[in-house]
Amino acid sequence: MSVPFKNKTVLKILDYYKNLWTLSYTSAIAHWDLETYMPAKGAGARGEALGRLSVIRQKMFLDPGFVALIHKAGREKNLTDQERGVTRNLLRALRVYEKLPSEFIENFERLTNTATVVWRSARDGNDYKLFEPYLTKIFDMNRKAAEYLGYKDSPYDALLDQFEEDLTNREVSEFFGEIKDPLKNLLDQIMRSEKHNNSQKLEKMAYKIEKLKAVNQKILSLFWADFGRFRLDVSSHPFTTSFSGNDTRITTWYHKKDFGRSVLATVHEFGHALYDLQSGPSLEMTPIRSESLVIHESQSRFWENFVGRSESFIKYFKKDFESAVGQKLSTQDIYSYFNNVSPGPLRVEADEVTYHFHIMLRFEIEKDLIEGKIKVKDVRDVWNSKMKEYLGIAPRNDSEGVLQDIHWSGGMVGYFPTYSLGTFLGAQWEEVIKNEKLIINNYDGIKMWLKDHIHKYGSTYTLPELLKKNKMKFDLKVNLNYLQKKYGKIYGFKA
Ligand code: MG
């Protein structure tokens, strides 16, 4: 790469940006700690500190000198790709800060902090009614945010754009419209197959947590030897956070049984972490390290689905899995267990085929709520009837139904579609990598490829630009074909 940053205005921007970066860095550590080691009663003070940090950050961002520099950079010609990336990213953030009144941001922050606490008790007590008034306010405020931010076709566009640059309601609707029937047909074929099994015996097999922790460490040492830059911890829900390229952390979870859930979560989060670990060193402390949620999820899904669920991976770690459960297992049994398709109520436990119905349902509900076609008081019923329609099942209660996800309580509306889009894109990376004649257990080769074609750029480019750079176009058929072929083979029917 030639010198990425040399424009005087951009250099001034990056210098000031380090202050903002410091606040984000501090918030990220506070978040990570909150999810991993913080004693539960620290939550009040932590929420207060995080809320204030975000207000301080907004004020610092809106410093008139800094704002003027961003606008100036927006008018400059002959910027390098990285400089254009920085400018684009900051103009986007600025638009949000300038359009949303600070009072609105503070109220939203306060609402979602409380709502998350209420959501937790509502979920634990299976009580949608308890959460309903908060959800109503959250959707009201999101609708208001859409009006402040502005949109062309649907207010939902303004919300989608917050999570994936320029993503629109129309694109997402088209995407789900095109995958719905093929996936439904595939699922029907799987369910009719004699080989279909709703429950796998390995799923119920207990394991020793200490032993599985060692297995997860071993997997990560194989993928990434340098634990001076990377670590694994435990949290109630797996996630990845990157404080810098030299300090990137993931978490996984343990449930006493169902070891695949922990292993695949570890592999998934590693995929996220790798993007940060291999992002260009010159992008450190800039706003273009790894912003796109779709690209991020395409990385985690690539590792989870194509590496973690592969026969070679399973063979390699078979003895380790056996030691965790304390009995002999066959590669075939582990493979069927890791690749079992079975409709269930929970998104985070869903397999590669049913997963997208969970997302489709959330997308349709969000869109209809934002466009005023349904009301929050109807959400539970809509949820349950769509579950029945798409997956043929009914949640037994609200906590495994409408209350299962944390996203809405945190105010995030428009986030879910990035999961499906990322998963589909993950299959495209696999296809390109395969065409490069790289085999799936050549981890070093794959990491190098991902670094050179994706990671090193951070978010220098938008998603469409990155695809173009790699001579690719978003193509949902790649994942559909892969699913049909793979599961046709497993369940014994022709795709
Ligand atoms: Mg993920």
CSV table of C-alpha atoms and ligand atoms in Angstrom, one decimal:
chain,number,residue,atom,x,y,z
A,1,MET,CA,0.0,0.0,0.0
A,2,SER,CA,1.3,3.5,-0.8
A,3,VAL,CA,1.2,6.1,1.9
A,4,PRO,CA,-2.5,5.9,3.0
A,5,PHE,CA,-2.8,9.3,4.6
A,6,LYS,CA,-1.0,12.5,3.4
A,7,ASN,CA,-3.7,15.1,2.8
A,8,LYS,CA,-3.2,17.9,5.3
A,9,THR,CA,-6.9,18.2,6.2
A,10,VAL,CA,-7.3,14.5,6.7
A,11,LEU,CA,-4.1,14.4,8.8
A,12,LYS,CA,-5.6,17.1,11.0
A,13,ILE,CA,-8.8,15.1,11.2
A,14,LEU,CA,-7.0,12.0,12.2
A,15,ASP,CA,-5.0,13.8,14.8
A,16,TYR,CA,-8.2,15.2,16.5
A,17,TYR,CA,-10.0,11.9,15.9
A,18,LYS,CA,-7.6,10.2,18.4
A,19,ASN,CA,-9.6,11.9,21.2
A,20,LEU,CA,-12.8,10.3,19.9
A,21,TRP,CA,-11.1,7.0,19.5
A,22,THR,CA,-9.9,7.2,23.1
A,23,LEU,CA,-13.5,7.6,24.2
A,24,SER,CA,-14.7,4.7,22.0
A,25,TYR,CA,-11.8,2.6,23.3
A,26,THR,CA,-12.7,3.3,26.9
A,27,SER,CA,-16.4,2.5,26.3
A,28,ALA,CA,-15.4,-0.7,24.6
A,29,ILE,CA,-13.4,-1.9,27.6
A,30,ALA,CA,-16.2,-0.9,29.9
A,31,HIS,CA,-18.6,-2.9,27.8
A,32,TRP,CA,-16.4,-5.9,27.6
A,33,ASP,CA,-15.9,-5.9,31.3
A,34,LEU,CA,-19.6,-5.5,31.9
A,35,GLU,CA,-20.2,-8.6,29.9
A,36,THR,CA,-17.4,-10.7,31.4
A,37,TYR,CA,-16.1,-10.0,34.9
A,38,MET,CA,-18.1,-7.1,36.4
A,39,PRO,CA,-20.1,-8.0,39.6
A,40,ALA,CA,-23.8,-7.7,38.8
A,41,LYS,CA,-24.3,-4.8,41.1
A,42,GLY,CA,-21.8,-2.6,39.2
A,43,ALA,CA,-24.4,-2.2,36.5
A,44,GLY,CA,-25.9,1.1,37.7
A,45,ALA,CA,-22.6,3.0,37.8
A,46,ARG,CA,-21.4,1.4,34.6
A,47,GLY,CA,-24.6,2.4,32.8
A,48,GLU,CA,-24.2,6.0,34.0
A,49,ALA,CA,-20.6,6.1,33.0
A,50,LEU,CA,-21.3,4.7,29.5
A,51,GLY,CA,-24.2,7.1,29.0
A,52,ARG,CA,-22.1,10.1,29.9
A,53,LEU,CA,-19.2,8.9,27.7
A,54,SER,CA,-21.5,8.8,24.7
A,55,VAL,CA,-22.7,12.3,25.5
A,56,ILE,CA,-19.1,13.6,25.9
A,57,ARG,CA,-18.2,11.8,22.6
A,58,GLN,CA,-21.1,13.5,20.8
A,59,LYS,CA,-20.0,17.0,22.1
A,60,MET,CA,-16.4,16.3,21.1
A,61,PHE,CA,-17.5,15.2,17.7
A,62,LEU,CA,-19.5,18.3,17.1
A,63,ASP,CA,-16.6,20.6,17.9
A,64,PRO,CA,-17.0,23.3,15.3
A,65,GLY,CA,-13.3,23.1,14.2
A,66,PHE,CA,-13.6,19.4,13.7
A,67,VAL,CA,-16.9,19.6,11.9
A,68,ALA,CA,-15.4,22.3,9.5
A,69,LEU,CA,-12.4,20.0,8.8
A,70,ILE,CA,-14.8,17.1,7.9
A,71,HIS,CA,-16.7,19.3,5.5
A,72,LYS,CA,-13.5,20.6,4.1
A,73,ALA,CA,-12.2,17.1,3.5
A,74,GLY,CA,-15.5,16.3,1.8
A,75,ARG,CA,-14.7,18.9,-0.9
A,76,GLU,CA,-11.1,17.9,-1.4
A,77,LYS,CA,-10.0,16.2,-4.6
A,78,ASN,CA,-7.3,13.6,-5.2
A,79,LEU,CA,-7.7,11.9,-1.8
A,80,THR,CA,-6.3,8.4,-1.4
A,81,ASP,CA,-8.8,5.5,-1.0
A,82,GLN,CA,-8.1,5.5,2.8
A,83,GLU,CA,-8.6,9.3,3.0
A,84,ARG,CA,-11.9,9.0,1.1
A,85,GLY,CA,-12.9,6.2,3.5
A,86,VAL,CA,-12.2,8.3,6.5
A,87,THR,CA,-14.1,11.3,5.1
A,88,ARG,CA,-17.1,9.2,4.0
A,89,ASN,CA,-17.3,7.5,7.4
A,90,LEU,CA,-17.1,10.8,9.4
A,91,LEU,CA,-19.6,12.5,7.1
A,92,ARG,CA,-22.0,9.7,7.8
A,93,ALA,CA,-21.5,10.0,11.6
A,94,LEU,CA,-21.8,13.7,11.4
A,95,ARG,CA,-25.1,13.5,9.6
A,96,VAL,CA,-26.5,11.4,12.4
A,97,TYR,CA,-25.2,13.7,15.1
A,98,GLU,CA,-26.4,16.9,13.3
A,99,LYS,CA,-29.8,15.6,12.5
A,100,LEU,CA,-30.6,14.0,15.8
A,101,PRO,CA,-31.1,16.6,18.6
A,102,SER,CA,-28.8,15.9,21.5
A,103,GLU,CA,-31.8,15.8,23.8
A,104,PHE,CA,-33.2,13.0,21.6
A,105,ILE,CA,-30.0,11.0,21.8
A,106,GLU,CA,-29.9,11.4,25.6
A,107,ASN,CA,-33.5,10.4,26.0
A,108,PHE,CA,-33.0,7.4,23.7
A,109,GLU,CA,-29.9,6.4,25.7
A,110,ARG,CA,-31.8,6.6,29.0
A,111,LEU,CA,-34.8,4.7,27.6
A,112,THR,CA,-32.8,1.9,26.2
A,113,ASN,CA,-30.7,1.5,29.4
A,114,THR,CA,-33.8,1.0,31.4
A,115,ALA,CA,-35.5,-1.0,28.7
A,116,THR,CA,-32.6,-3.5,28.7
A,117,VAL,CA,-33.0,-4.1,32.4
A,118,VAL,CA,-36.8,-4.4,32.1
A,119,TRP,CA,-36.4,-6.8,29.1
A,120,ARG,CA,-34.2,-9.1,31.2
A,121,SER,CA,-36.8,-9.5,33.9
A,122,ALA,CA,-39.6,-9.7,31.3
A,123,ARG,CA,-37.7,-12.5,29.5
A,124,ASP,CA,-36.9,-14.3,32.7
A,125,GLY,CA,-40.5,-14.1,33.9
A,126,ASN,CA,-42.0,-14.8,30.4
A,127,ASP,CA,-43.9,-11.6,30.6
A,128,TYR,CA,-44.3,-9.7,27.3
A,129,LYS,CA,-46.8,-7.3,28.8
A,130,LEU,CA,-44.1,-6.0,31.2
A,131,PHE,CA,-41.8,-5.1,28.2
A,132,GLU,CA,-44.5,-3.9,25.9
A,133,PRO,CA,-44.7,-0.2,27.0
A,134,TYR,CA,-40.9,0.0,26.6
A,135,LEU,CA,-41.0,-1.6,23.2
A,136,THR,CA,-43.7,0.8,22.2
A,137,LYS,CA,-41.5,3.8,23.2
A,138,ILE,CA,-38.5,2.3,21.4
A,139,PHE,CA,-40.4,1.9,18.2
A,140,ASP,CA,-41.9,5.4,18.5
A,141,MET,CA,-38.5,6.9,19.0
A,142,ASN,CA,-37.0,4.9,16.1
A,143,ARG,CA,-39.8,6.2,13.9
A,144,LYS,CA,-39.0,9.7,15.1
A,145,ALA,CA,-35.3,9.1,14.4
A,146,ALA,CA,-36.1,8.0,10.8
A,147,GLU,CA,-38.0,11.3,10.4
A,148,TYR,CA,-35.0,13.3,11.7
A,149,LEU,CA,-32.6,11.4,9.6
A,150,GLY,CA,-34.6,11.5,6.4
A,151,TYR,CA,-35.3,8.8,3.8
A,152,LYS,CA,-36.5,8.4,0.3
A,153,ASP,CA,-39.0,5.5,0.2
A,154,SER,CA,-39.5,4.0,3.6
A,155,PRO,CA,-38.7,5.3,7.1
A,156,TYR,CA,-37.2,1.9,7.6
A,157,ASP,CA,-34.4,2.8,5.1
A,158,ALA,CA,-33.1,5.4,7.5
A,159,LEU,CA,-32.8,2.8,10.2
A,160,LEU,CA,-31.2,0.1,8.0
A,161,ASP,CA,-28.6,2.6,6.9
A,162,GLN,CA,-27.5,3.1,10.5
A,163,PHE,CA,-26.3,-0.5,10.6
A,164,GLU,CA,-25.3,-1.0,6.9
A,165,GLU,CA,-24.4,1.9,4.8
A,166,ASP,CA,-27.0,2.6,2.1
A,167,LEU,CA,-28.9,-0.6,2.7
A,168,THR,CA,-32.6,-0.1,1.8
A,169,ASN,CA,-35.9,-1.7,2.6
A,170,ARG,CA,-36.3,-2.5,-1.1
A,171,GLU,CA,-33.1,-4.4,-1.3
A,172,VAL,CA,-33.8,-6.4,1.8
A,173,SER,CA,-37.4,-7.1,0.7
A,174,GLU,CA,-36.1,-8.4,-2.6
A,175,PHE,CA,-33.5,-10.5,-1.0
A,176,PHE,CA,-35.9,-12.2,1.4
A,177,GLY,CA,-38.5,-12.4,-1.4
A,178,GLU,CA,-36.1,-14.4,-3.5
A,179,ILE,CA,-34.8,-16.8,-0.8
A,180,LYS,CA,-38.1,-17.5,0.9
A,181,ASP,CA,-39.5,-20.1,-1.5
A,182,PRO,CA,-36.3,-22.0,-2.3
A,183,LEU,CA,-35.5,-22.2,1.4
A,184,LYS,CA,-39.0,-23.3,2.3
A,185,ASN,CA,-38.8,-26.0,-0.4
A,186,LEU,CA,-35.5,-27.2,0.9
A,187,LEU,CA,-36.7,-27.3,4.5
A,188,ASP,CA,-39.8,-29.3,3.3
A,189,GLN,CA,-37.5,-31.8,1.6
A,190,ILE,CA,-35.4,-32.1,4.7
A,191,MET,CA,-38.4,-32.6,6.9
A,192,ARG,CA,-39.8,-35.3,4.7
A,193,SER,CA,-36.5,-37.2,4.5
A,194,GLU,CA,-36.2,-40.5,6.4
A,195,LYS,CA,-32.9,-39.3,7.6
A,196,HIS,CA,-34.3,-36.3,9.3
A,197,ASN,CA,-34.0,-36.3,13.1
A,198,ASN,CA,-35.4,-33.7,15.3
A,199,SER,CA,-33.1,-34.4,18.1
A,200,GLN,CA,-29.5,-35.5,18.0
A,201,LYS,CA,-28.1,-37.6,20.8
A,202,LEU,CA,-24.9,-35.6,20.9
A,203,GLU,CA,-26.9,-32.5,21.7
A,204,LYS,CA,-28.0,-34.0,25.0
A,205,MET,CA,-24.6,-35.3,25.9
A,206,ALA,CA,-23.1,-33.6,29.0
A,207,TYR,CA,-19.6,-32.3,28.9
A,208,LYS,CA,-17.0,-31.1,31.4
A,209,ILE,CA,-16.7,-27.4,31.1
A,210,GLU,CA,-13.0,-27.3,32.0
A,211,LYS,CA,-12.3,-29.8,29.3
A,212,LEU,CA,-14.3,-28.0,26.6
A,213,LYS,CA,-12.5,-24.7,27.6
A,214,ALA,CA,-9.2,-26.4,26.8
A,215,VAL,CA,-10.6,-27.6,23.5
A,216,ASN,CA,-11.7,-24.1,22.5
A,217,GLN,CA,-8.2,-22.8,23.4
A,218,LYS,CA,-6.7,-25.5,21.3
A,219,ILE,CA,-8.9,-24.6,18.3
A,220,LEU,CA,-7.9,-21.0,18.6
A,221,SER,CA,-4.2,-21.8,18.9
A,222,LEU,CA,-4.5,-23.7,15.7
A,223,PHE,CA,-6.2,-20.8,14.0
A,224,TRP,CA,-4.2,-18.0,15.6
A,225,ALA,CA,-1.0,-18.7,17.6
A,226,ASP,CA,-0.4,-15.3,19.0
A,227,PHE,CA,-2.2,-15.0,22.3
A,228,GLY,CA,-0.2,-11.8,23.0
A,229,ARG,CA,-2.8,-10.0,20.8
A,230,PHE,CA,-5.9,-12.1,21.4
A,231,ARG,CA,-7.9,-13.8,24.2
A,232,LEU,CA,-10.9,-15.9,24.9
A,233,ASP,CA,-13.3,-15.3,27.9
A,234,VAL,CA,-16.8,-16.4,28.9
A,235,SER,CA,-20.0,-14.3,28.7
A,236,SER,CA,-23.7,-15.0,28.7
A,237,HIS,CA,-23.8,-14.3,25.0
A,238,PRO,CA,-20.8,-14.7,22.7
A,239,PHE,CA,-19.3,-11.6,21.2
A,240,THR,CA,-16.1,-10.0,19.8
A,241,THR,CA,-14.6,-6.7,20.6
A,242,SER,CA,-11.4,-5.1,19.3
A,243,PHE,CA,-9.7,-2.4,21.3
A,244,SER,CA,-6.9,-2.4,18.8
A,245,GLY,CA,-5.3,-4.7,16.3
A,246,ASN,CA,-3.0,-5.8,19.1
A,247,ASP,CA,-5.8,-6.4,21.6
A,248,THR,CA,-8.8,-8.2,20.1
A,249,ARG,CA,-11.0,-10.4,22.3
A,250,ILE,CA,-13.8,-12.9,21.9
A,251,THR,CA,-16.1,-14.7,24.3
A,252,THR,CA,-17.9,-18.0,24.1
A,253,TRP,CA,-20.5,-19.8,26.3
A,254,TYR,CA,-20.9,-23.1,28.1
A,255,HIS,CA,-24.2,-24.9,28.7
A,256,LYS,CA,-23.1,-28.1,30.4
A,257,LYS,CA,-24.4,-30.1,27.3
A,258,ASP,CA,-24.5,-29.6,23.6
A,259,PHE,CA,-20.7,-29.0,23.1
A,260,GLY,CA,-21.2,-28.0,19.4
A,261,ARG,CA,-22.9,-24.8,20.5
A,262,SER,CA,-19.9,-23.7,22.4
A,263,VAL,CA,-17.4,-24.8,19.8
A,264,LEU,CA,-19.2,-23.2,16.8
A,265,ALA,CA,-19.7,-20.0,18.8
A,266,THR,CA,-15.9,-19.9,19.4
A,267,VAL,CA,-15.2,-20.5,15.7
A,268,HIS,CA,-17.8,-17.9,14.7
A,269,GLU,CA,-16.4,-15.2,17.0
A,270,PHE,CA,-12.9,-16.1,15.8
A,271,GLY,CA,-14.0,-15.1,12.3
A,272,HIS,CA,-15.1,-11.7,13.6
A,273,ALA,CA,-11.8,-11.3,15.5
A,274,LEU,CA,-9.7,-12.2,12.5
A,275,TYR,CA,-11.0,-9.3,10.5
A,276,ASP,CA,-9.8,-7.0,13.3
A,277,LEU,CA,-6.6,-8.8,13.9
A,278,GLN,CA,-5.7,-8.5,10.2
A,279,SER,CA,-7.0,-5.0,9.5
A,280,GLY,CA,-4.2,-2.8,8.2
A,281,PRO,CA,-1.9,-1.4,10.9
A,282,SER,CA,-2.1,2.1,9.4
A,283,LEU,CA,-5.8,2.1,10.1
A,284,GLU,CA,-5.3,1.9,13.8
A,285,MET,CA,-7.1,4.7,15.7
A,286,THR,CA,-8.9,5.8,12.5
A,287,PRO,CA,-12.6,5.5,11.9
A,288,ILE,CA,-12.1,2.9,9.2
A,289,ARG,CA,-11.0,-0.3,10.9
A,290,SER,CA,-14.0,-2.7,10.4
A,291,GLU,CA,-17.3,-1.0,10.4
A,292,SER,CA,-19.6,-2.9,8.0
A,293,LEU,CA,-21.8,-5.4,9.9
A,294,VAL,CA,-22.5,-7.4,6.7
A,295,ILE,CA,-18.8,-7.9,6.0
A,296,HIS,CA,-18.1,-8.7,9.6
A,297,GLU,CA,-20.8,-11.3,9.7
A,298,SER,CA,-19.6,-12.8,6.4
A,299,GLN,CA,-16.3,-13.4,8.1
A,300,SER,CA,-17.8,-15.1,11.2
A,301,ARG,CA,-20.2,-17.2,9.1
A,302,PHE,CA,-17.5,-18.2,6.7
A,303,TRP,CA,-15.4,-19.7,9.6
A,304,GLU,CA,-18.4,-21.1,11.4
A,305,ASN,CA,-20.2,-22.8,8.4
A,306,PHE,CA,-17.3,-23.7,6.2
A,307,VAL,CA,-14.5,-24.4,8.6
A,308,GLY,CA,-16.3,-25.3,11.9
A,309,ARG,CA,-18.9,-27.5,10.4
A,310,SER,CA,-16.5,-29.2,8.0
A,311,GLU,CA,-15.5,-32.9,8.1
A,312,SER,CA,-11.8,-32.1,8.2
A,313,PHE,CA,-12.2,-29.8,11.2
A,314,ILE,CA,-14.4,-32.4,13.0
A,315,LYS,CA,-11.8,-35.2,12.3
A,316,TYR,CA,-9.0,-33.1,13.6
A,317,PHE,CA,-10.7,-32.4,16.9
A,318,LYS,CA,-12.6,-35.6,17.3
A,319,LYS,CA,-10.4,-36.9,20.2
A,320,ASP,CA,-10.7,-33.6,22.0
A,321,PHE,CA,-14.5,-33.6,21.7
A,322,GLU,CA,-14.4,-37.2,23.0
A,323,SER,CA,-12.4,-36.2,26.0
A,324,ALA,CA,-14.9,-33.3,26.8
A,325,VAL,CA,-17.9,-35.7,26.8
A,326,GLY,CA,-16.0,-38.6,28.2
A,327,GLN,CA,-17.0,-41.2,25.5
A,328,LYS,CA,-16.2,-42.4,22.0
A,329,LEU,CA,-17.8,-40.6,19.1
A,330,SER,CA,-17.8,-41.2,15.4
A,331,THR,CA,-16.9,-38.5,12.9
A,332,GLN,CA,-20.1,-39.2,11.1
A,333,ASP,CA,-22.2,-38.7,14.3
A,334,ILE,CA,-20.4,-35.4,15.0
A,335,TYR,CA,-20.8,-34.3,11.4
A,336,SER,CA,-24.6,-35.0,11.5
A,337,TYR,CA,-24.9,-33.2,14.8
A,338,PHE,CA,-23.0,-30.1,13.6
A,339,ASN,CA,-25.1,-30.0,10.5
A,340,ASN,CA,-28.5,-31.0,11.8
A,341,VAL,CA,-31.4,-29.1,10.4
A,342,SER,CA,-34.3,-28.8,12.7
A,343,PRO,CA,-36.8,-26.0,13.2
A,344,GLY,CA,-36.7,-24.5,16.7
A,345,PRO,CA,-37.9,-21.4,18.4
A,346,LEU,CA,-34.5,-19.8,19.1
A,347,ARG,CA,-32.6,-17.8,16.5
A,348,VAL,CA,-29.2,-18.3,18.1
A,349,GLU,CA,-29.6,-22.1,18.1
A,350,ALA,CA,-30.9,-22.2,14.5
A,351,ASP,CA,-29.1,-24.2,11.8
A,352,GLU,CA,-28.0,-22.9,8.4
A,353,VAL,CA,-31.4,-23.5,6.7
A,354,THR,CA,-33.9,-22.3,9.3
A,355,TYR,CA,-31.8,-19.4,10.5
A,356,HIS,CA,-33.0,-17.0,7.7
A,357,PHE,CA,-36.7,-17.6,8.6
A,358,HIS,CA,-35.9,-16.2,12.1
A,359,ILE,CA,-34.4,-13.1,10.4
A,360,MET,CA,-37.2,-12.8,7.9
A,361,LEU,CA,-39.8,-12.7,10.6
A,362,ARG,CA,-38.0,-10.0,12.6
A,363,PHE,CA,-37.4,-8.0,9.4
A,364,GLU,CA,-41.1,-8.1,8.5
A,365,ILE,CA,-42.2,-7.2,12.0
A,366,GLU,CA,-39.8,-4.3,12.2
A,367,LYS,CA,-40.7,-2.9,8.8
A,368,ASP,CA,-44.5,-3.2,9.5
A,369,LEU,CA,-44.1,-1.5,12.9
A,370,ILE,CA,-42.0,1.4,11.5
A,371,GLU,CA,-44.4,1.8,8.6
A,372,GLY,CA,-47.3,1.8,11.0
A,373,LYS,CA,-48.9,-1.3,9.5
A,374,ILE,CA,-49.0,-3.1,12.9
A,375,LYS,CA,-48.9,-2.1,16.5
A,376,VAL,CA,-46.6,-3.2,19.3
A,377,LYS,CA,-49.5,-4.8,21.2
A,378,ASP,CA,-49.9,-7.2,18.2
A,379,VAL,CA,-46.3,-8.2,17.9
A,380,ARG,CA,-46.5,-11.3,20.1
A,381,ASP,CA,-49.4,-12.7,18.0
A,382,VAL,CA,-47.7,-11.8,14.7
A,383,TRP,CA,-44.5,-13.4,15.9
A,384,ASN,CA,-46.2,-16.6,16.9
A,385,SER,CA,-48.2,-16.9,13.7
A,386,LYS,CA,-45.2,-16.3,11.5
A,387,MET,CA,-43.3,-18.9,13.4
A,388,LYS,CA,-46.1,-21.3,12.7
A,389,GLU,CA,-46.2,-20.3,9.0
A,390,TYR,CA,-42.4,-20.4,8.4
A,391,LEU,CA,-41.1,-23.1,10.7
A,392,GLY,CA,-44.3,-25.0,11.7
A,393,ILE,CA,-43.6,-24.5,15.4
A,394,ALA,CA,-45.0,-22.4,18.2
A,395,PRO,CA,-42.9,-20.9,21.0
A,396,ARG,CA,-43.9,-22.4,24.3
A,397,ASN,CA,-43.6,-19.0,26.0
A,398,ASP,CA,-42.5,-15.4,25.4
A,399,SER,CA,-38.9,-15.9,26.5
A,400,GLU,CA,-38.3,-18.4,23.7
A,401,GLY,CA,-40.6,-16.3,21.4
A,402,VAL,CA,-40.9,-12.5,21.1
A,403,LEU,CA,-38.6,-11.8,24.1
A,404,GLN,CA,-35.6,-13.8,23.0
A,405,ASP,CA,-33.3,-11.1,21.5
A,406,ILE,CA,-31.7,-8.3,23.3
A,407,HIS,CA,-31.5,-6.0,20.2
A,408,TRP,CA,-34.9,-4.2,20.4
A,409,SER,CA,-34.4,-3.4,24.1
A,410,GLY,CA,-31.1,-1.7,23.2
A,411,GLY,CA,-32.9,0.3,20.6
A,412,MET,CA,-31.5,-1.5,17.6
A,413,VAL,CA,-34.1,-1.6,14.9
A,414,GLY,CA,-32.8,-2.5,11.4
A,415,TYR,CA,-29.9,-4.6,12.6
A,416,PHE,CA,-31.2,-8.1,12.0
A,417,PRO,CA,-31.1,-8.2,8.2
A,418,THR,CA,-27.3,-7.8,8.3
A,419,TYR,CA,-27.1,-11.3,9.8
A,420,SER,CA,-28.7,-13.0,6.8
A,421,LEU,CA,-26.9,-10.8,4.2
A,422,GLY,CA,-23.6,-11.5,5.9
A,423,THR,CA,-24.3,-15.3,6.0
A,424,PHE,CA,-25.0,-15.3,2.3
A,425,LEU,CA,-21.9,-13.3,1.5
A,426,GLY,CA,-19.8,-15.7,3.6
A,427,ALA,CA,-20.7,-18.4,1.1
A,428,GLN,CA,-19.5,-16.3,-1.7
A,429,TRP,CA,-16.1,-15.9,0.0
A,430,GLU,CA,-15.9,-19.6,0.3
A,431,GLU,CA,-16.6,-20.0,-3.4
A,432,VAL,CA,-13.9,-17.6,-4.4
A,433,ILE,CA,-11.4,-19.2,-2.0
A,434,LYS,CA,-12.3,-22.6,-3.4
A,435,ASN,CA,-11.7,-21.3,-7.0
A,436,GLU,CA,-8.3,-20.2,-5.8
A,437,LYS,CA,-7.6,-23.9,-5.1
A,438,LEU,CA,-7.3,-23.3,-1.4
A,439,ILE,CA,-8.5,-26.2,0.7
A,440,ILE,CA,-10.6,-25.6,3.7
A,441,ASN,CA,-8.0,-26.9,6.3
A,442,ASN,CA,-5.3,-24.8,4.9
A,443,TYR,CA,-5.9,-22.2,7.6
A,444,ASP,CA,-2.8,-20.1,6.9
A,445,GLY,CA,-3.6,-19.9,3.2
A,446,ILE,CA,-7.2,-18.9,3.9
A,447,LYS,CA,-6.2,-16.3,6.5
A,448,MET,CA,-3.7,-14.8,4.0
A,449,TRP,CA,-6.4,-14.7,1.3
A,450,LEU,CA,-8.9,-13.0,3.6
A,451,LYS,CA,-6.3,-10.5,4.7
A,452,ASP,CA,-5.3,-9.5,1.2
A,453,HIS,CA,-8.8,-9.3,-0.2
A,454,ILE,CA,-10.8,-8.1,2.7
A,455,HIS,CA,-9.2,-7.5,6.1
A,456,LYS,CA,-6.4,-5.2,5.3
A,457,TYR,CA,-8.8,-2.6,3.9
A,458,GLY,CA,-10.8,-2.3,7.1
A,459,SER,CA,-13.7,-0.2,6.0
A,460,THR,CA,-11.8,1.9,3.5
A,461,TYR,CA,-14.5,0.8,1.0
A,462,THR,CA,-18.2,0.4,1.3
A,463,LEU,CA,-19.6,-3.1,0.8
A,464,PRO,CA,-20.4,-2.6,-2.9
A,465,GLU,CA,-17.0,-1.1,-3.5
A,466,LEU,CA,-15.2,-4.0,-1.7
A,467,LEU,CA,-17.1,-6.5,-3.8
A,468,LYS,CA,-16.3,-4.6,-7.0
A,469,LYS,CA,-12.6,-4.5,-6.0
A,470,ASN,CA,-12.7,-8.3,-5.8
A,471,LYS,CA,-14.6,-8.5,-9.1
A,472,MET,CA,-17.7,-9.8,-7.3
A,473,LYS,CA,-21.3,-9.0,-7.1
A,474,PHE,CA,-23.7,-9.9,-4.3
A,475,ASP,CA,-25.2,-13.1,-5.5
A,476,LEU,CA,-27.7,-15.0,-3.3
A,477,LYS,CA,-27.7,-18.0,-5.5
A,478,VAL,CA,-24.2,-19.1,-4.2
A,479,ASN,CA,-25.5,-19.8,-0.7
A,480,LEU,CA,-28.8,-21.3,-2.0
A,481,ASN,CA,-26.9,-23.7,-4.3
A,482,TYR,CA,-24.5,-24.6,-1.5
A,483,LEU,CA,-27.3,-25.3,1.0
A,484,GLN,CA,-29.2,-27.4,-1.6
A,485,LYS,CA,-26.2,-29.4,-2.5
A,486,LYS,CA,-24.9,-29.9,1.0
A,487,TYR,CA,-28.2,-30.8,2.6
A,488,GLY,CA,-29.4,-32.9,-0.4
A,489,LYS,CA,-26.4,-35.0,0.3
A,490,ILE,CA,-26.9,-35.3,4.0
A,491,TYR,CA,-30.6,-36.0,3.8
A,492,GLY,CA,-30.4,-38.1,0.7
A,493,PHE,CA,-32.3,-36.2,-2.0
A,494,LYS,CA,-31.3,-34.6,-5.2
A,495,ALA,CA,-30.9,-30.9,-5.2
B,1,MG,MG,-21.8,-12.6,14.6
